[in-house]
Coordinates of C-alpha atoms and ligand atoms in Angstrom, one line a residue:
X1 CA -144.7 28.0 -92.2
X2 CA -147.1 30.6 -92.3
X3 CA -146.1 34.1 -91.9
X4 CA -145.3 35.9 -88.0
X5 CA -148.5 37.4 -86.5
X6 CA -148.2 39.7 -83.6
X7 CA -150.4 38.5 -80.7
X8 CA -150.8 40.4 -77.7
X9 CA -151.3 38.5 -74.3
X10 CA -154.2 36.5 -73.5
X11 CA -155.6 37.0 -69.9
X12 CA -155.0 34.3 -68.3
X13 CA -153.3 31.8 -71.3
X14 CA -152.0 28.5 -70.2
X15 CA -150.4 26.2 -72.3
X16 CA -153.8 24.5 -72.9
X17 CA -155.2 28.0 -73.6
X18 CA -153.6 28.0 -77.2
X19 CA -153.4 31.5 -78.1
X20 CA -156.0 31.9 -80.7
X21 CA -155.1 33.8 -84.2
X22 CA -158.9 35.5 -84.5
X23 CA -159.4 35.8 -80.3
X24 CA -155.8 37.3 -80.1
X25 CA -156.6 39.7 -83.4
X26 CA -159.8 40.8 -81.2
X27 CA -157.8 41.9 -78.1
X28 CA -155.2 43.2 -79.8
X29 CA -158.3 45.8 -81.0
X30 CA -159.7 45.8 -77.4
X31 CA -156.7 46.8 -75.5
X32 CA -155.9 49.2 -77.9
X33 CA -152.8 47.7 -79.5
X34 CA -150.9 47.9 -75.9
X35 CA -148.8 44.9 -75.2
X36 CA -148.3 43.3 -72.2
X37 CA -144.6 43.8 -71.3
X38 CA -142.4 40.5 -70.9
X39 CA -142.0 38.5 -67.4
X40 CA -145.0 37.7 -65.4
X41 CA -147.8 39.4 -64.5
X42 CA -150.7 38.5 -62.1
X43 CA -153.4 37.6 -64.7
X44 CA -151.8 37.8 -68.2
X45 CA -149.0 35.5 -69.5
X46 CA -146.3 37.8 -71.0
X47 CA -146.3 39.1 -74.1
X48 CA -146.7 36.5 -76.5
X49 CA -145.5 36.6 -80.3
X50 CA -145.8 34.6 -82.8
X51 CA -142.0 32.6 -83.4
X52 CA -140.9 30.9 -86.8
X53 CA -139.0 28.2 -84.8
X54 CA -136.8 25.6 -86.8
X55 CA -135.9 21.8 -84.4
X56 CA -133.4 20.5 -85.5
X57 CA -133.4 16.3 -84.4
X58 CA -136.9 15.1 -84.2
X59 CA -136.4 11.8 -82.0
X60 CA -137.7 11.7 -78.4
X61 CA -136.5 15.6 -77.6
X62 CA -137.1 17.1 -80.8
X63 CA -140.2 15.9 -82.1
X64 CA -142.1 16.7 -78.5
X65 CA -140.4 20.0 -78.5
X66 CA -141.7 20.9 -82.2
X67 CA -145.0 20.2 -81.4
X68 CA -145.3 21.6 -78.1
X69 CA -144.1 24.8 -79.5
X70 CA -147.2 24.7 -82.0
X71 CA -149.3 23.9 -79.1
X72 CA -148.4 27.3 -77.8
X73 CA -148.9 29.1 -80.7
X74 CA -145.3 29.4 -82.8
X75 CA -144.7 28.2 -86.8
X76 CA -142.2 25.1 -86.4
X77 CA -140.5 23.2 -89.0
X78 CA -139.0 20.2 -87.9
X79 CA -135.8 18.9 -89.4
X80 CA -134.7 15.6 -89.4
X81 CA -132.3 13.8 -91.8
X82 CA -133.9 10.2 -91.0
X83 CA -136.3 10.6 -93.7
X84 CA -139.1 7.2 -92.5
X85 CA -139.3 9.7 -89.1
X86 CA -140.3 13.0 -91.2
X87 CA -142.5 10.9 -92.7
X88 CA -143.8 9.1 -89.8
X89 CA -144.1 12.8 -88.4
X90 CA -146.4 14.3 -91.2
X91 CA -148.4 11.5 -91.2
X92 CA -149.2 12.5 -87.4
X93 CA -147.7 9.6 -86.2
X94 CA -145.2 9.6 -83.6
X95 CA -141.9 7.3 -84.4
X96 CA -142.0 5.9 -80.9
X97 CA -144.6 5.7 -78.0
X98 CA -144.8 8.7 -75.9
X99 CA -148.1 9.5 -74.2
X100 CA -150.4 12.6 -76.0
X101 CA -147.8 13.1 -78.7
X102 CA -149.5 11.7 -81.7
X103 CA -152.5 13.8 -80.9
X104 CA -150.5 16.6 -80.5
X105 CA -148.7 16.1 -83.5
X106 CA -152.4 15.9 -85.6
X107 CA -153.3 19.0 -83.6
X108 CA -150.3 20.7 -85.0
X109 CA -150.3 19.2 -88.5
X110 CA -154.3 20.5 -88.8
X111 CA -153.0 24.1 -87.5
X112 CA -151.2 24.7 -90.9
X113 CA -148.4 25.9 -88.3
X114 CA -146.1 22.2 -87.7
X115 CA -144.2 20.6 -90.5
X116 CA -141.4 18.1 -90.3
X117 CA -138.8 17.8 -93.7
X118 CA -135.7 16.6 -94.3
X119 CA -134.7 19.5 -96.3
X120 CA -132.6 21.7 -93.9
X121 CA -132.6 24.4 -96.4
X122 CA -136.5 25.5 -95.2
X123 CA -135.1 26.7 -91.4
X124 CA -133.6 29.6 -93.0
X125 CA -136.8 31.0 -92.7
X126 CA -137.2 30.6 -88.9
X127 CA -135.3 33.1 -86.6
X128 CA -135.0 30.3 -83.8
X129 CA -133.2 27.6 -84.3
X130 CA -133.6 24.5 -81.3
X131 CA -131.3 21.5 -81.6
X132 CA -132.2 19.1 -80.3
X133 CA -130.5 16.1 -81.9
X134 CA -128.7 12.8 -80.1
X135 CA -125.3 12.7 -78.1
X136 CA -125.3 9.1 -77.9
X137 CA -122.1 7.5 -75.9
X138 CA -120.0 7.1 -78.0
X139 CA -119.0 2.9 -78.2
X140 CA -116.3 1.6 -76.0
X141 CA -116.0 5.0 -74.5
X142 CA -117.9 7.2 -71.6
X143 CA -117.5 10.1 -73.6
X144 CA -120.4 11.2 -75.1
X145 CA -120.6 11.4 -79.2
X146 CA -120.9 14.9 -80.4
X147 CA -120.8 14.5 -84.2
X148 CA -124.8 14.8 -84.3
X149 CA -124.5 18.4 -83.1
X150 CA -121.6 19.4 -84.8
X151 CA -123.6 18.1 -88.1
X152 CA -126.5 20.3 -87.1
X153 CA -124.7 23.4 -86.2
X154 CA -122.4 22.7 -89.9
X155 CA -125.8 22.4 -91.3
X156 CA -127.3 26.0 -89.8
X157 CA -124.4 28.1 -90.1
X158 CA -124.4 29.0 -94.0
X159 CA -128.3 30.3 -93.0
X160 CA -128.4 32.4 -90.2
X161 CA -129.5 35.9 -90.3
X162 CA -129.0 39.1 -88.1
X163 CA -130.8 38.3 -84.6
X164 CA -131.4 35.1 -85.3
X165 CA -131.1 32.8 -82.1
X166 CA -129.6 29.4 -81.7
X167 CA -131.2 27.4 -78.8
X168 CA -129.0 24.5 -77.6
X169 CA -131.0 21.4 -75.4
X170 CA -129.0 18.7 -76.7
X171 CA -127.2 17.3 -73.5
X172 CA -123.5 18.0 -74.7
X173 CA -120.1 17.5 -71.9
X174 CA -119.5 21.5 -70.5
X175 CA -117.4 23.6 -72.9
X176 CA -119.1 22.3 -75.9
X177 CA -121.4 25.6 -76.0
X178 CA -118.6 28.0 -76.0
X179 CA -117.1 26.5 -79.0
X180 CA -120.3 26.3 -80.8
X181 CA -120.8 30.0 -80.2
X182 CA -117.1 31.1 -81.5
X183 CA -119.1 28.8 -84.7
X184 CA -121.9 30.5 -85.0
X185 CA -120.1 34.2 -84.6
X186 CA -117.5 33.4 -87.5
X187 CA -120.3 32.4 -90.0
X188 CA -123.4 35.3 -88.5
X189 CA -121.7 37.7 -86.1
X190 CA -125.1 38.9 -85.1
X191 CA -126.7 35.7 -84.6
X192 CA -126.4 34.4 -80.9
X193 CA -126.4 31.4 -79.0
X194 CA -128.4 30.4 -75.8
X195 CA -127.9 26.8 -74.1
X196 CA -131.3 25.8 -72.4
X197 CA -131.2 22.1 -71.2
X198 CA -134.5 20.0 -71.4
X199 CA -135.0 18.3 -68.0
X200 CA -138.4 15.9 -70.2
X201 CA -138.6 12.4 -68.6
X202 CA -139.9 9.7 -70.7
X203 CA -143.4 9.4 -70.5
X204 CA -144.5 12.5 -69.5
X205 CA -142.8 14.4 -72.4
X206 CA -145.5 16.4 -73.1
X207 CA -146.6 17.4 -69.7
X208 CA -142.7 18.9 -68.6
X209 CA -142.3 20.7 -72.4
X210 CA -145.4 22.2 -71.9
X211 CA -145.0 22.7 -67.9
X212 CA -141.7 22.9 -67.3
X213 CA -140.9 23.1 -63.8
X214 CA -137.8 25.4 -64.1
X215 CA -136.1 27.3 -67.7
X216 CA -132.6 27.4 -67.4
X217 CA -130.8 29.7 -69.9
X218 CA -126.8 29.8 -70.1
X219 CA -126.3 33.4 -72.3
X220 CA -122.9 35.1 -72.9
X221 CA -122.6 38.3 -70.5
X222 CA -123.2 41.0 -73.4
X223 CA -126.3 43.1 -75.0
X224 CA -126.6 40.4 -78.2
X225 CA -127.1 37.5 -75.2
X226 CA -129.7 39.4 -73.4
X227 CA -131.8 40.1 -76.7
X228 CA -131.5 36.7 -77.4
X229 CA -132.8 35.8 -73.7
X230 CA -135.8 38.1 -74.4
X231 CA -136.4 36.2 -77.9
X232 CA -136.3 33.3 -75.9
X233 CA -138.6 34.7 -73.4
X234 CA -140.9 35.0 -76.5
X235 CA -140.8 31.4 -76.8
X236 CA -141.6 30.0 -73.5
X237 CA -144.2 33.0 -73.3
X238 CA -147.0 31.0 -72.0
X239 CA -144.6 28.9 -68.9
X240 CA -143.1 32.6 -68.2
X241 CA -147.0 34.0 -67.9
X242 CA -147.3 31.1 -65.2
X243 CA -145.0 31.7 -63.2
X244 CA -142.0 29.0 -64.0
X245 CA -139.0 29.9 -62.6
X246 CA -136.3 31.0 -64.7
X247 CA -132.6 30.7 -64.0
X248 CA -130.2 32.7 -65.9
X249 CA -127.0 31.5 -66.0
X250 CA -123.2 31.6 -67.8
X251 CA -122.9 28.9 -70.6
X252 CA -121.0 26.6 -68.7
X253 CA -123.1 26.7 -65.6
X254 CA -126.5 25.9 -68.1
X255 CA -124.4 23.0 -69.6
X256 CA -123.9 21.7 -65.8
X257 CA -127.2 21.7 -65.1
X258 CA -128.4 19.0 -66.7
X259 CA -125.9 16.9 -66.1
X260 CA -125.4 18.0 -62.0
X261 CA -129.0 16.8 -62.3
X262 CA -129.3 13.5 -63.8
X263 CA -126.0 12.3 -61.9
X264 CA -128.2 13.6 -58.5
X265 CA -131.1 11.5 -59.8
X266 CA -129.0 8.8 -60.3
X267 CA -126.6 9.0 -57.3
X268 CA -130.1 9.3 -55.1
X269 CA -131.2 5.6 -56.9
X270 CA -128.0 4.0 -56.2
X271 CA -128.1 5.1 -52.9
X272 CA -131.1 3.6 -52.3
X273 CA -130.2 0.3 -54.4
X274 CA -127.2 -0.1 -51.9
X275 CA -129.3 -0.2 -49.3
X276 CA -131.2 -3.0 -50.6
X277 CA -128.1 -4.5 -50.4
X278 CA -127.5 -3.9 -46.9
X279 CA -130.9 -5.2 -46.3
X280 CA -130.4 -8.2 -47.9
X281 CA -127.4 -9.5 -45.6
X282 CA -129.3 -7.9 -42.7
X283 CA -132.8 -9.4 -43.6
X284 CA -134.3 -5.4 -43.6
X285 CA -137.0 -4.0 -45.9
X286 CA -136.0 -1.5 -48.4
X287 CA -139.1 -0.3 -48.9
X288 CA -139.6 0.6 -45.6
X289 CA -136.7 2.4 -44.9
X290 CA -136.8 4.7 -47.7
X291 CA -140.4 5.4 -46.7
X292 CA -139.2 6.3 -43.6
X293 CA -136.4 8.2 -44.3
X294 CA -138.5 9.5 -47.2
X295 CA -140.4 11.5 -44.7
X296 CA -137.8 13.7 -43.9
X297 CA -138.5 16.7 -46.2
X298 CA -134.5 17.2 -47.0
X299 CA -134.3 13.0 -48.4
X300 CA -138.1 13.3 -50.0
X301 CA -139.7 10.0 -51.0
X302 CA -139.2 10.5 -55.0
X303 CA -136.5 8.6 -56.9
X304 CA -136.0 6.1 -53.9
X305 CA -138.2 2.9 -55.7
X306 CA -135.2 0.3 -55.1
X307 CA -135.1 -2.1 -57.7
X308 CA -133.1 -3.2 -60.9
X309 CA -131.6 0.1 -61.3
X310 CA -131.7 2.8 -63.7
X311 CA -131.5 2.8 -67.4
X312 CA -132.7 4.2 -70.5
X313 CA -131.2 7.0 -72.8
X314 CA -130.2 9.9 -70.4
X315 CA -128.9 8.7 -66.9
X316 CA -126.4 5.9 -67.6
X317 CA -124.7 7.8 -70.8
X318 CA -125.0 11.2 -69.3
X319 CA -122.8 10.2 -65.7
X320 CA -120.7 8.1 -68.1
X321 CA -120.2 11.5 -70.2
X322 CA -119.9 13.5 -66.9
X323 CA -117.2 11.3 -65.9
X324 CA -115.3 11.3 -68.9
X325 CA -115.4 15.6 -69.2
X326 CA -114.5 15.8 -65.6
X327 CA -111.1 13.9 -66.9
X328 CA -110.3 15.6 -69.6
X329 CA -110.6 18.9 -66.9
X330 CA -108.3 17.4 -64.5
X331 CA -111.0 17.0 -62.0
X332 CA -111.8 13.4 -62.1
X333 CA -111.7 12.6 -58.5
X334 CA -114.7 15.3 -58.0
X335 CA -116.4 12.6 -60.0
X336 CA -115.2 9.2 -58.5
X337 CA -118.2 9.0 -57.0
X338 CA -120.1 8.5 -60.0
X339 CA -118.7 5.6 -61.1
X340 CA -119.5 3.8 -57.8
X341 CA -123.1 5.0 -58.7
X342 CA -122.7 3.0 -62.2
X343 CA -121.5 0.0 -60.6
X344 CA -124.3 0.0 -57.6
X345 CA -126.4 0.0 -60.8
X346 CA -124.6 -3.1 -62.8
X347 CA -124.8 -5.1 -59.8
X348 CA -128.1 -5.1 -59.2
X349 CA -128.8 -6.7 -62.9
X350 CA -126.3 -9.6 -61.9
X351 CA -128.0 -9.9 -58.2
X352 CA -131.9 -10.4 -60.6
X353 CA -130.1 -13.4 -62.4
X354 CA -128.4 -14.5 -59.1
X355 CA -131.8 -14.4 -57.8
X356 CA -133.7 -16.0 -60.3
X357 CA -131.2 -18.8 -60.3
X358 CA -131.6 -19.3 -56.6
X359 CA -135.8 -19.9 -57.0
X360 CA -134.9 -22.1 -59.5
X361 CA -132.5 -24.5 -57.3
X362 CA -129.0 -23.7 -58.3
X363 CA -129.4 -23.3 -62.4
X364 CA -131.3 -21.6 -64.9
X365 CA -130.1 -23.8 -67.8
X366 CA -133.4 -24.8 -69.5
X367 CA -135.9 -23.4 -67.2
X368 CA -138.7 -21.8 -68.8
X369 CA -138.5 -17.9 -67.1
X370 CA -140.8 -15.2 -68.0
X371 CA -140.3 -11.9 -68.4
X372 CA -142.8 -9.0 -67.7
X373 CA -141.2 -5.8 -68.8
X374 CA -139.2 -5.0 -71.6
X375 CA -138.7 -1.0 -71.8
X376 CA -136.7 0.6 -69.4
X377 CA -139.5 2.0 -67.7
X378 CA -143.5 2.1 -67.9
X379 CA -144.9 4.2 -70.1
X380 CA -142.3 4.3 -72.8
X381 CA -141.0 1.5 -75.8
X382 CA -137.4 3.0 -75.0
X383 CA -135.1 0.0 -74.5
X384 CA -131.7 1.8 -74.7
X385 CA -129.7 -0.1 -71.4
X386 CA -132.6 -1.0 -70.1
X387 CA -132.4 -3.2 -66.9
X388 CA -135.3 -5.4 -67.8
X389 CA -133.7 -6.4 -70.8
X390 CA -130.1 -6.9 -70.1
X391 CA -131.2 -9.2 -67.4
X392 CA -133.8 -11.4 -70.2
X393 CA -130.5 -11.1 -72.4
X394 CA -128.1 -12.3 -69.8
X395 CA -130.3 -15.4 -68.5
X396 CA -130.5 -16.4 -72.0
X397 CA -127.5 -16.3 -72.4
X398 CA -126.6 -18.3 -69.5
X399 CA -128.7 -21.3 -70.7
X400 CA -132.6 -19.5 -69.8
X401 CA -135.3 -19.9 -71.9
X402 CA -136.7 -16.3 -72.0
X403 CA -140.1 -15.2 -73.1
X404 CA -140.7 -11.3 -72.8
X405 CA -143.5 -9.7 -73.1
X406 CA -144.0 -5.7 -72.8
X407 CA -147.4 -3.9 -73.8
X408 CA -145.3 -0.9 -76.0
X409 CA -141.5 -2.1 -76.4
X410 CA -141.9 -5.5 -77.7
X411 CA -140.3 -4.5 -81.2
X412 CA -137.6 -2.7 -80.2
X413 CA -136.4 -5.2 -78.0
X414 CA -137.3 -8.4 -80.5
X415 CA -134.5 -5.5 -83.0
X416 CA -131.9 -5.7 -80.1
X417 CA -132.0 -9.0 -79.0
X418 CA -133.7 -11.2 -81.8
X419 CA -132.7 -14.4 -79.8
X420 CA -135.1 -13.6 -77.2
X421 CA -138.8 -15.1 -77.2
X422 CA -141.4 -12.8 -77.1
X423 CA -145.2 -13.0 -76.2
X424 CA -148.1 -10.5 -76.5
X425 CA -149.7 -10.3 -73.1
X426 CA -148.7 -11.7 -69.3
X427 CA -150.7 -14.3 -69.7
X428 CA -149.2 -16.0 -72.6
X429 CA -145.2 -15.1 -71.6
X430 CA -145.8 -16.8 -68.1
X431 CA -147.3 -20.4 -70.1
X432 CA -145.2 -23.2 -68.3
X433 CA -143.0 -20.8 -66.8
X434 CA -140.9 -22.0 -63.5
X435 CA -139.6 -18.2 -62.3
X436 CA -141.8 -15.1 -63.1
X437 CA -139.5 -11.6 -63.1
X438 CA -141.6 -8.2 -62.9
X439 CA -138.7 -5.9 -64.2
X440 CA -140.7 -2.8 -65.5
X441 CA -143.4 -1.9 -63.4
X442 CA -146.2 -1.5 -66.0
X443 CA -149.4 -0.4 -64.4
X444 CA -151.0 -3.7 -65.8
X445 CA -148.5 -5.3 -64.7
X446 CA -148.7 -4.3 -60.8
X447 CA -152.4 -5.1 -60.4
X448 CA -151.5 -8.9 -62.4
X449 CA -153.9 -11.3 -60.2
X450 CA -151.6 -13.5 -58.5
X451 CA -154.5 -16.6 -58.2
X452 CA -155.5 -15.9 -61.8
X453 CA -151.4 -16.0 -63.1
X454 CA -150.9 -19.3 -61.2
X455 CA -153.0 -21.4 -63.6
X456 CA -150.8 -20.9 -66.7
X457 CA -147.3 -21.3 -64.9
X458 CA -145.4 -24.4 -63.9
X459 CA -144.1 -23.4 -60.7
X460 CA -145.7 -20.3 -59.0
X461 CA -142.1 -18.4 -58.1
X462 CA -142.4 -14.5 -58.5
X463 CA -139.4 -12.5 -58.2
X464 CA -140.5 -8.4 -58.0
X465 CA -137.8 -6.3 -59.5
X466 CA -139.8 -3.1 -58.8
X467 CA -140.9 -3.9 -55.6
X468 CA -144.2 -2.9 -57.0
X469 CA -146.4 -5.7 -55.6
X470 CA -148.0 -6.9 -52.7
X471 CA -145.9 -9.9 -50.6
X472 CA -148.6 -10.5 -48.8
X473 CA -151.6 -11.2 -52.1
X474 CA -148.9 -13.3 -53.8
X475 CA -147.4 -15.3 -51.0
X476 CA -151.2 -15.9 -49.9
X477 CA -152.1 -17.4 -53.7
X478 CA -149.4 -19.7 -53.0
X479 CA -146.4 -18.0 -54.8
X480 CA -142.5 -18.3 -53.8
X481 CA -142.9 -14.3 -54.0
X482 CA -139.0 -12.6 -54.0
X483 CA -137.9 -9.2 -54.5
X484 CA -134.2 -6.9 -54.1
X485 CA -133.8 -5.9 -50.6
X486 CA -136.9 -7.4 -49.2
X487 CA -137.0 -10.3 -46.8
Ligands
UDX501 C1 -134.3 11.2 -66.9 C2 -134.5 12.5 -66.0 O1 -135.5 12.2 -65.1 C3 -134.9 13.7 -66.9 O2 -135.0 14.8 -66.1 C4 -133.9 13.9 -68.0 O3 -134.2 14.9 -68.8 C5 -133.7 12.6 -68.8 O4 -133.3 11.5 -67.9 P1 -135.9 9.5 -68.1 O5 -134.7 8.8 -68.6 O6 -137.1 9.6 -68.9 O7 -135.5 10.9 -67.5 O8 -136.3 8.5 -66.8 P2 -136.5 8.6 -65.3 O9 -137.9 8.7 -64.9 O10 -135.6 9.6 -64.7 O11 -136.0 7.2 -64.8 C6 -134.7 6.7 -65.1 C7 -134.5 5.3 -64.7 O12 -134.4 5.3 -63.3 C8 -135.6 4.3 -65.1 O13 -135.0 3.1 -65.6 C9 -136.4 4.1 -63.8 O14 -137.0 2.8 -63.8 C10 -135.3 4.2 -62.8 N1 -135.7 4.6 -61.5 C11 -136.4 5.8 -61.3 C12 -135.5 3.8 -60.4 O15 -134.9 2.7 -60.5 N2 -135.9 4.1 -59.1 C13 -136.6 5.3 -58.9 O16 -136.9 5.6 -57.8 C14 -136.8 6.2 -60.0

């Protein structure tokens, strides 16, 4: 990591506007060496400086976060102790597929100002310290498995200086914070911890690190928690100089946050998936109603695509986690709700087999059934409970013969479920196939030509688990077209 410049602000600077050593140098002469005084200003970004940041975890959190925080200008070292993924990561290549971050990565690399190692010793020279690392659920339990950010923390303590900050995004159960901050002060009573939750989605990763649409920082009540706000402030300089909105919070409140969110999310998908249940013993359209009540301002359109349900590595874990914290408070019931959410979203993977079973006359035993979709949604190879491929899993399972195909997640799913068949493109997974399932709504995937897909199947029966397509194309090119909550 190269060594702290002090940059003044940059009329102006966005996020793409990376603040330039030589330009910054220049203005620093030209304004006379006055600096810009933090929080926004019509015209200048706050004042930005130079951080030596240190991310700890570099899978689908961390690695974006490190180099985003190069793209706006900071010296980041990126720890990991998987040591293929630091190497992946200083090759310039990302470990897994996320739109823009491989060429941010190179970008970074070719700064001299992004490293990755598996050496933890090297973040003692950084004076912010992000972890970012896993809280995966832990197996046969909701609770949510902690021992990744206990490691990190164990790992950071024997290192941190006076001022040095500790920047929690990891999604952890409320209450975990405090306790990591009694941590920290008993090792570095002068270093100071801040929880800011990432809100990223999958496939946009880049975009929301670098745009956030809110910061949220949870900060003990006290002089050290506001001078560590302000060397946070440093951080997200550029989003401040925009304009993002920033809540400060208590720690438990910042903790809450992400989880109040991501159980809203997926409350406001189950909502709509139990509607498509309504509509299918009432004959309704799904899609319909939630474009109409869509339009009310206070519902809003987003997160209403009925369907087969949620998945991936945040939603299901994270309300699972919620659930299981809310117990240990004594608060459960508050939470009951949640697990009616869960199961709206488990039943919709049984209805897809149900369905495909009734195209194919009573039984799936033998039938040839493809696949399209394999990640838990487009623009990602994430396949952690993902809907698409529980349901290839289960109808194989129950006597299918499954071919999957996906245009990113193909090996990650061929690791998790090896039994499955797997095919390169649409084209080949549908050869001979008597039920077609859509089940991640790939954009290649939505604009599939119905007359051309007919030549290579047997029998021309669609089943739309996205309700992405068009009833009327396919039902016109001759298809059985069926979909959840759709006549
Ligand atoms: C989510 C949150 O959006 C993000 O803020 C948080 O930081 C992490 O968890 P992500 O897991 O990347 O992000 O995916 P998201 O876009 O939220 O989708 C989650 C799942 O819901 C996907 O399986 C998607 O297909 C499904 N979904 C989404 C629906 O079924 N219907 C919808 O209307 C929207």
């Amino acid at each position: 990591m190269g060594t702290a410049a002090h940059i003044v602000a940059i009329p102006g600077g966005g996020a793409e506007n990376v603040p330039n050593v030589e330009l910054c140098t220049s203005l620093y002469r030209v304004f006379g060496g006055r600096v810009a005084p933090a929080g926004p200003r019509p015209g200048l970004t706050p004042r930005l400086q130079r951080v030596k940041i240190s991310v700890f975890g570099c899978g689908y959190l961390g690695a974006v976060h490190a180099a985003c925080m190069t793209r706006l200008g900071h010296d980041v070292l990126g720890v990991d102790v998987i040591e293929d993924q630091v190497a992946a990561l200083s090759r310039g290549e990302a470990p897994f597929f996320e739109p823009g971050l491989p060429e941010l990565l190179v970008e970074g690399l070719d700064t001299g100002r992004l490293a990755f190692t598996s050496d933890a010793g090297l973040a003692a020279d950084a004076t912010v310290h992000f972890i970012c690392v896993g809280t995966p659920q832990k197996p046969g339990e909701n609770a949510a498995d902690l021992r990744y950010v206990r490691s990190a923390i164990n790992t950071l303590l024997p290192m941190l200086k006076p001022g040095d900050v500790v920047v929690g995004k990891s999604t952890v159960p409320v209450g975990t914070a405090e306790s990591l901050r009694e941590l920290i002060h008993g090792a570095q009573p002068e270093a100071e911890l801040i929880w800011n939750p990432e809100f990223l989605r999958e496939g946009f990763a880049v975009h929301d690190t670098l745009h956030p649409d809110r910061l949220v920082y949870g900060l003990a009540p006290t002089d050290a928690g506001r001078r560590a706000a302000a060397r946070l402030d440093e951080v997200y300089a550029t989003a401040l100089g925009q304009g993002t909105p920033k809540v400060e919070a208590d720690l438990a409140t910042a903790q809450l946050v992400k989880v109040a969110a991501n159980s809203f999310l997926a409350t406001k998908i189950s909502f709509i998936n139990a509607m498509a249940e309504l509509c299918e013993a009432t004959g309704a359209d799904v899609t319909l109603l939630a474009d109409a009540i869509g339009h009310d301002a206070r519902i809003g359109r987003k997160f209403l695509n009925a369907g087969v349900g949620f998945g991936g590595g945040c939603l299901p874990k994270d309300i699972r986690a919620f659930m299981a914290r809310a117990g240990e408070l004594g608060v459960d019931q508050a939470l009951s709700f949640l697990s009616e959410v869960d199961a709206i979203n488990m039943r919709r993977r049984v209805r897809m087999v149900d369905l495909a079973r009734e195209v194919c006359g009573g039984s799936i035993v033998g039938r040839q059934i493809a696949v399209l979709g394999a990640a838990f949604k487009p623009d990602s190879d994430d396949v952690r409970d993902s809907p698409a491929l529980s349901v290839a899993a289960q109808m194989q399972l129950q006597g299918a013969r499954v071919t999957v195909t996906d245009p990113q997640a193909i090996d990650n799913a061929r690791k998790k479920w090896p039994e499955l068949s797997f095919a390169p493109t649409a084209a080949e997974a549908v050869q001979g196939a008597e039920a077609v399932l859509l089940l991640t709504e790939w954009p290649e995937y939505v604009v599939l030509d119905p007359v051309e897909l007919r030549q290579n199947v047997t029998a021309p029966r669609i089943i739309d688990g996205r309700n992405c397509l068009d009833p009327v194309a396919w039902r016109a090119a001759g298809w059985t077209y069926r979909a959840l909550g759709r006549p």
